[in-house]
Tab-separated table of C-alpha atoms in Angstrom:
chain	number	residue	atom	x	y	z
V	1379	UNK	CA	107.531	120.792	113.696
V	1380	UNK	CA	108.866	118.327	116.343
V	1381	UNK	CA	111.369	114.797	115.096
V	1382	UNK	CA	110.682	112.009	116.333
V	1383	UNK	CA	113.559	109.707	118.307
V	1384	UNK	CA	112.401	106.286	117.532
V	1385	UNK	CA	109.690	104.228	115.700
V	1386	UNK	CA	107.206	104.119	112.939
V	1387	UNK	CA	103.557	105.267	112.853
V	1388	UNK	CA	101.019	102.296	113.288
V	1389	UNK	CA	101.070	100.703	109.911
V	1390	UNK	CA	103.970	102.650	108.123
V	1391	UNK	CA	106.685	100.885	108.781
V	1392	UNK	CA	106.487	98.361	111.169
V	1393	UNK	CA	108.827	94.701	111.611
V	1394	UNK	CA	109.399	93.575	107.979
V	1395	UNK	CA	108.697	89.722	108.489
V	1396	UNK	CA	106.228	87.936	110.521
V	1397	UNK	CA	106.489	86.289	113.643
V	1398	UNK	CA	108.542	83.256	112.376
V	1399	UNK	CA	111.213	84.941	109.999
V	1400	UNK	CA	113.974	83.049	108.087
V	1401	UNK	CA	116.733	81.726	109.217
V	1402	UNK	CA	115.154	82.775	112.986
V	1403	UNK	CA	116.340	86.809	112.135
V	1404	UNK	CA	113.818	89.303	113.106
V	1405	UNK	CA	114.141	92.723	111.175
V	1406	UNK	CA	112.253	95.892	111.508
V	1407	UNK	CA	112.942	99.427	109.665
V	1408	UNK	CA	112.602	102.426	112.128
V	1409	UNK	CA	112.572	106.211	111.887
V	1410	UNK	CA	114.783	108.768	113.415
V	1411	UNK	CA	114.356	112.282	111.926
V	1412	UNK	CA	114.060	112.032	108.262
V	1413	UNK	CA	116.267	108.409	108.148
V	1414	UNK	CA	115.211	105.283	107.769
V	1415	UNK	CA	117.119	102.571	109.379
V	1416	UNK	CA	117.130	98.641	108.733
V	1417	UNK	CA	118.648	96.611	111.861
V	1418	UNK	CA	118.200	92.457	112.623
V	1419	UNK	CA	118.383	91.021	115.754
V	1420	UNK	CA	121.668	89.315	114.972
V	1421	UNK	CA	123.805	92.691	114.778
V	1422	UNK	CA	123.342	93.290	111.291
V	1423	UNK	CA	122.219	97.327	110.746
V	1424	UNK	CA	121.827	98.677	107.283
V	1425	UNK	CA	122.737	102.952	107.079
V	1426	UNK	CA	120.254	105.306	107.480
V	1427	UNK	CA	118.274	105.849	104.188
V	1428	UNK	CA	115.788	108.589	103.194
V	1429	UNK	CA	114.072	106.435	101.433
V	1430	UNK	CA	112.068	103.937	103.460
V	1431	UNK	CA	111.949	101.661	100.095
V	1432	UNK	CA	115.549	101.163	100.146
V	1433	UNK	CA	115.817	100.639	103.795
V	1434	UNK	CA	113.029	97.765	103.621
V	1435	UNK	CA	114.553	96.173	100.363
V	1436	UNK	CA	117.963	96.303	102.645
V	1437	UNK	CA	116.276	93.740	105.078
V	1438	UNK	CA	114.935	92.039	102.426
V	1439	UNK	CA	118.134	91.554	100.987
V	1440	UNK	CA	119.270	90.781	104.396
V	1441	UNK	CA	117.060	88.243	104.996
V	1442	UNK	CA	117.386	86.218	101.451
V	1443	UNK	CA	121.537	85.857	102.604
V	1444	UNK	CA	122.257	82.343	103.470
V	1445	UNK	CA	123.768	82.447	106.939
């Protein structure tokens, strides 16, 4: 059994917002090994989580901060 370095299968995990997020920040959860990682394109980065439900309810969180 191989780990993989970087990103999600088609339709696992994917960006978590669409194209026009809030507050212009664009978040994604990715994979390395068995961690799940939440990171915006501002700089913010959540810690790797096992559970991929906690790492997308970190960007969600994330996202519902006012600036």
């Amino acid at each position: 059994m191989s780990a993989r370095a970087t990103g999600p299968e088609p339709g696992e995990l994917g960006p978590a917002v669409g194209p026009e997020p809030p507050g212009g920040h664009r978040a994604e959860v990715t994979e390395r090994g068995a961690f799940a990682f939440a990171v915006c394109d501002c700089g913010w980065f959540a810690p790797g989580r096992r559970s991929r439900d906690k790492a997308r309810r970190d960007v969600a969180e994330h996202l519902a901060e006012p600036d």
